[in-house]
């Protein structure tokens, strides 16, 4: 395969453009915001479940309180009824009176125990409310952190994509004038060789693999016609000779 020296040099321009595009794609993939967003998303999801659990706990405790207050109320009204009966003077049998007084006494004890239960539940309710409030604030904060990281990522994407669009337009211009068979070879080598298909020969080295050529190899390269496509013996890349190559 042969190609005019000018086309070979254009291949170096194309290589620089492609390397720039690879760099931009790499930068897009490895933005620190990706890890931040993953972390913030995980935090946000975990906090959301904690909020849901805390709200359920609060609901349960609320119901528990309502039930305990009803229990107190029941005992209280029963006690009040008994007291009324006692005060009415309708009960005259000493045994009935004794029984009634005894029941009033037990009910008072029972009411006091149930009121302690209510107080204990109210304390738990307060803690549950505090937890819901605290977790709610943390969830809100994690939303802010997540949104902020996403905004920064999107801004970086915007910047990278704008530049990539411009570089792609340049690429089209350069690629359009490179002979098809040379472009095809370059593309294949670029895929095989980690993104670099064409390298300059500079100071006796292949700039693709950095190998230094022996004088005899250099002389062999020198002997090649200017329009010959020279390949690096070591890496197989297209070796482009420029004015600075010294051959
Ligand atoms: Zn090489």
Short mmCIF file of C-alpha atoms and ligand atoms in Angstrom, two decimals:
data_model
loop_
_atom_site.label_atom_id
_atom_site.label_comp_id
_atom_site.label_asym_id
_atom_site.label_seq_id
_atom_site.Cartn_x
_atom_site.Cartn_y
_atom_site.Cartn_z
CA UNK A 1 0.00 0.00 0.00
CA UNK A 2 1.25 3.48 -0.86
CA UNK A 3 0.11 6.92 0.22
CA UNK A 4 1.38 10.41 -0.45
CA UNK A 5 3.56 11.76 2.40
CA UNK A 6 1.01 14.55 2.96
CA UNK A 7 -1.76 11.98 3.48
CA UNK A 8 0.44 10.07 5.89
CA UNK A 9 0.97 13.26 7.88
CA UNK A 10 -2.79 13.87 7.84
CA UNK A 11 -3.07 10.46 9.47
CA UNK A 12 -1.11 11.88 12.41
CA UNK A 13 -3.61 14.76 12.61
CA UNK A 14 -6.42 12.20 12.59
CA UNK A 15 -4.65 10.20 15.30
CA UNK A 16 -4.37 13.33 17.46
CA UNK A 17 -8.08 13.99 16.97
CA UNK A 18 -9.02 10.39 17.78
CA UNK A 19 -6.82 10.41 20.87
CA UNK A 20 -8.53 13.63 21.96
CA UNK A 21 -11.93 11.99 21.47
CA UNK A 22 -10.78 8.96 23.48
CA UNK A 23 -9.58 11.28 26.25
CA UNK A 24 -12.93 13.07 26.30
CA UNK A 25 -14.81 9.77 26.43
CA UNK A 26 -12.55 8.61 29.25
CA UNK A 27 -13.09 11.83 31.15
CA UNK A 28 -16.84 11.45 30.70
CA UNK A 29 -16.73 7.92 32.14
CA UNK A 30 -14.42 8.71 35.03
CA UNK A 31 -15.90 11.94 36.37
CA UNK A 32 -15.65 11.93 40.19
CA UNK A 33 -19.34 12.80 40.21
CA UNK A 34 -20.23 9.23 39.15
CA UNK A 35 -18.97 7.81 42.44
CA UNK A 36 -20.52 10.72 44.35
CA UNK A 37 -23.89 10.09 42.70
CA UNK A 38 -23.70 6.35 43.43
CA UNK A 39 -22.93 7.08 47.08
CA UNK A 40 -25.59 9.78 47.35
CA UNK A 41 -28.17 7.51 45.69
CA UNK A 42 -27.35 4.69 48.11
CA UNK A 43 -27.58 7.09 51.09
CA UNK A 44 -30.84 8.50 49.78
CA UNK A 45 -32.37 5.03 49.30
CA UNK A 46 -31.25 3.88 52.75
CA UNK A 47 -32.61 7.04 54.39
CA UNK A 48 -35.90 6.66 52.55
CA UNK A 49 -36.42 3.19 54.05
CA UNK A 50 -35.42 4.49 57.48
CA UNK A 51 -37.99 7.30 57.16
CA UNK A 52 -40.68 4.81 56.11
CA UNK A 53 -39.82 2.55 59.06
CA UNK A 54 -39.77 5.50 61.49
CA UNK A 55 -43.15 6.71 60.21
CA UNK A 56 -44.59 3.22 60.65
CA UNK A 57 -43.19 3.14 64.18
CA UNK A 58 -44.77 6.52 64.87
CA UNK A 59 -48.13 5.30 63.54
CA UNK A 60 -47.97 2.15 65.68
CA UNK A 61 -47.08 4.14 68.78
CA UNK A 62 -49.93 6.58 68.09
CA UNK A 63 -52.39 3.70 67.87
CA UNK A 64 -50.92 2.18 71.00
CA UNK A 65 -51.46 5.48 72.82
CA UNK A 66 -55.07 5.76 71.66
CA UNK A 67 -55.71 2.24 72.90
CA UNK A 68 -54.04 2.88 76.29
CA UNK A 69 -56.00 6.13 76.71
CA UNK A 70 -59.22 4.25 75.98
CA UNK A 71 -58.26 1.67 78.63
CA UNK A 72 -57.76 4.45 81.19
CA UNK A 73 -61.05 6.04 80.19
CA UNK A 74 -62.91 2.76 80.64
CA UNK A 75 -61.54 2.22 84.12
CA UNK A 76 -62.18 5.85 85.01
CA UNK A 77 -65.86 5.75 83.98
CA UNK A 78 -66.42 2.43 85.68
CA UNK A 79 -64.87 3.86 88.82
CA UNK A 80 -67.06 6.95 88.53
CA UNK A 81 -70.19 4.79 88.19
CA UNK A 82 -69.21 2.86 91.30
CA UNK A 83 -68.59 6.06 93.19
CA UNK A 84 -72.04 7.35 92.15
CA UNK A 85 -73.65 4.15 93.36
CA UNK A 86 -71.79 4.47 96.63
CA UNK A 87 -72.72 8.13 97.04
CA UNK A 88 -76.38 7.51 96.12
CA UNK A 89 -76.87 5.57 99.33
CA UNK A 90 -78.90 2.97 97.42
CA UNK A 91 -76.64 0.17 98.56
CA UNK A 92 -77.34 -0.69 102.10
CA UNK A 93 -76.11 -4.26 102.53
CA UNK A 94 -72.76 -4.07 104.38
CA UNK A 95 -71.40 -6.91 102.25
CA UNK A 96 -72.33 -5.14 98.98
CA UNK A 97 -70.86 -1.93 100.32
CA UNK A 98 -67.64 -3.69 101.19
CA UNK A 99 -67.46 -5.29 97.78
CA UNK A 100 -68.08 -1.98 96.07
CA UNK A 101 -65.45 -0.19 98.11
CA UNK A 102 -63.05 -2.97 97.41
CA UNK A 103 -63.73 -2.69 93.67
CA UNK A 104 -63.28 1.09 93.76
CA UNK A 105 -59.92 0.52 95.41
CA UNK A 106 -58.78 -2.00 92.78
CA UNK A 107 -59.98 0.24 90.00
CA UNK A 108 -57.97 3.15 91.38
CA UNK A 109 -54.87 0.97 91.41
CA UNK A 110 -55.64 -0.27 87.91
CA UNK A 111 -56.17 3.30 86.66
CA UNK A 112 -52.84 4.40 88.13
CA UNK A 113 -51.05 1.49 86.42
CA UNK A 114 -52.71 2.28 83.09
CA UNK A 115 -51.80 5.97 83.41
CA UNK A 116 -48.18 4.92 83.88
CA UNK A 117 -48.49 2.91 80.67
CA UNK A 118 -49.86 6.02 78.88
CA UNK A 119 -46.94 8.10 80.13
CA UNK A 120 -44.46 5.49 78.98
CA UNK A 121 -46.08 5.37 75.52
CA UNK A 122 -46.06 9.19 75.31
CA UNK A 123 -42.34 9.14 75.94
CA UNK A 124 -41.85 6.63 73.16
CA UNK A 125 -44.11 8.68 70.92
CA UNK A 126 -41.94 11.72 71.49
CA UNK A 127 -38.80 9.76 70.56
CA UNK A 128 -40.55 8.38 67.47
CA UNK A 129 -41.56 11.89 66.42
CA UNK A 130 -38.03 13.19 66.98
CA UNK A 131 -36.67 10.33 64.88
CA UNK A 132 -39.10 11.02 62.03
CA UNK A 133 -38.17 14.72 62.07
CA UNK A 134 -34.45 14.01 62.22
CA UNK A 135 -34.53 11.40 59.47
CA UNK A 136 -36.76 13.65 57.36
CA UNK A 137 -34.14 16.40 57.60
CA UNK A 138 -31.38 13.98 56.69
CA UNK A 139 -33.39 12.70 53.73
CA UNK A 140 -33.93 16.26 52.56
CA UNK A 141 -30.21 16.94 52.87
CA UNK A 142 -29.36 13.78 50.91
CA UNK A 143 -31.71 14.92 48.14
CA UNK A 144 -29.84 18.22 47.97
CA UNK A 145 -26.47 16.41 47.86
CA UNK A 146 -27.71 14.07 45.13
CA UNK A 147 -29.23 16.84 43.02
CA UNK A 148 -26.12 18.94 43.38
CA UNK A 149 -23.83 16.07 42.26
CA UNK A 150 -26.14 15.33 39.33
CA UNK A 151 -26.09 18.98 38.31
CA UNK A 152 -22.29 19.03 38.41
CA UNK A 153 -22.12 15.81 36.38
CA UNK A 154 -24.55 17.20 33.81
CA UNK A 155 -22.56 20.43 33.55
CA UNK A 156 -19.37 18.41 32.97
CA UNK A 157 -21.19 16.25 30.40
CA UNK A 158 -22.32 19.40 28.64
CA UNK A 159 -18.80 20.77 28.47
CA UNK A 160 -17.29 17.47 27.30
CA UNK A 161 -20.01 16.84 24.74
CA UNK A 162 -19.73 20.32 23.27
CA UNK A 163 -16.01 19.87 22.81
CA UNK A 164 -16.47 16.33 21.44
CA UNK A 165 -18.96 17.62 18.86
CA UNK A 166 -16.47 20.21 17.69
CA UNK A 167 -13.62 17.66 17.54
CA UNK A 168 -15.87 15.24 15.61
CA UNK A 169 -16.56 17.91 13.01
CA UNK A 170 -12.79 18.46 12.66
CA UNK A 171 -12.38 14.71 12.34
CA UNK A 172 -14.82 14.54 9.45
CA UNK A 173 -12.88 17.24 7.62
CA UNK A 174 -9.55 15.49 8.11
CA UNK A 175 -10.82 11.95 7.47
CA UNK A 176 -12.55 13.04 4.25
CA UNK A 177 -9.24 13.68 2.48
CA UNK A 178 -7.38 10.55 3.63
CA UNK A 179 -7.39 7.71 1.07
CA UNK A 180 -9.92 5.01 1.97
CA UNK A 181 -7.48 2.06 2.11
CA UNK A 182 -5.10 3.97 4.38
CA UNK A 183 -7.98 4.99 6.63
CA UNK A 184 -9.15 1.40 6.81
CA UNK A 185 -5.70 0.14 7.80
CA UNK A 186 -5.39 2.90 10.38
CA UNK A 187 -8.82 2.09 11.84
CA UNK A 188 -8.00 -1.60 12.14
CA UNK A 189 -4.62 -0.93 13.77
CA UNK A 190 -6.17 1.61 16.11
CA UNK A 191 -8.64 -1.00 17.31
CA UNK A 192 -5.91 -3.58 17.80
CA UNK A 193 -3.36 -1.27 19.38
CA UNK A 194 -5.19 0.45 22.20
CA UNK A 195 -6.41 3.44 20.23
CA UNK A 196 -3.19 4.30 18.42
CA UNK A 197 -2.96 3.21 14.78
CA UNK A 198 -0.43 5.69 13.46
CA UNK A 199 2.71 6.98 15.13
CA UNK A 200 5.43 9.41 14.21
CA UNK A 201 8.99 8.33 13.70
CA UNK A 202 10.94 10.73 15.88
CA UNK A 203 14.52 10.65 17.18
CA UNK A 204 14.95 7.05 16.02
CA UNK A 205 11.88 5.99 17.97
CA UNK A 206 8.41 4.79 17.09
CA UNK A 207 6.25 7.17 19.12
CA UNK A 208 3.60 4.45 19.32
CA UNK A 209 5.59 1.85 21.27
CA UNK A 210 8.70 3.95 22.10
CA UNK A 211 11.05 1.32 20.69
CA UNK A 212 14.35 2.73 19.46
CA UNK A 213 15.45 1.54 16.06
CA UNK A 214 18.93 0.31 15.34
CA UNK A 215 20.86 2.22 12.71
CA UNK A 216 20.41 -0.63 10.24
CA UNK A 217 16.62 -0.55 10.69
CA UNK A 218 16.66 3.20 10.37
CA UNK A 219 18.63 2.94 7.17
CA UNK A 220 16.11 0.42 5.83
CA UNK A 221 13.30 2.87 6.62
CA UNK A 222 15.26 5.65 4.93
CA UNK A 223 15.60 3.51 1.85
CA UNK A 224 11.82 3.14 1.53
CA UNK A 225 10.18 5.42 -1.05
CA UNK A 226 8.50 8.52 0.44
CA UNK A 227 5.05 7.23 -0.45
CA UNK A 228 5.55 3.75 1.01
CA UNK A 229 3.53 2.89 4.10
CA UNK A 230 6.13 1.90 6.67
CA UNK A 231 5.05 -0.19 9.65
CA UNK A 232 6.85 -0.41 12.98
CA UNK A 233 8.55 -3.81 13.27
CA UNK A 234 7.81 -3.88 16.96
CA UNK A 235 4.15 -2.78 17.28
CA UNK A 236 2.91 -2.95 13.70
CA UNK A 237 1.57 0.61 13.72
CA UNK A 238 1.85 2.84 10.68
CA UNK A 239 5.13 4.67 11.10
CA UNK A 240 4.84 8.18 9.69
CA UNK A 241 7.95 10.00 8.57
CA UNK A 242 7.86 13.78 8.96
CA UNK A 243 10.40 16.53 8.37
CA UNK A 244 11.56 16.08 11.98
CA UNK A 245 12.04 12.33 11.66
CA UNK A 246 15.61 12.66 10.52
CA UNK A 247 15.27 10.15 7.70
ZN1 LIG B 1 6.07 0.83 17.34
#
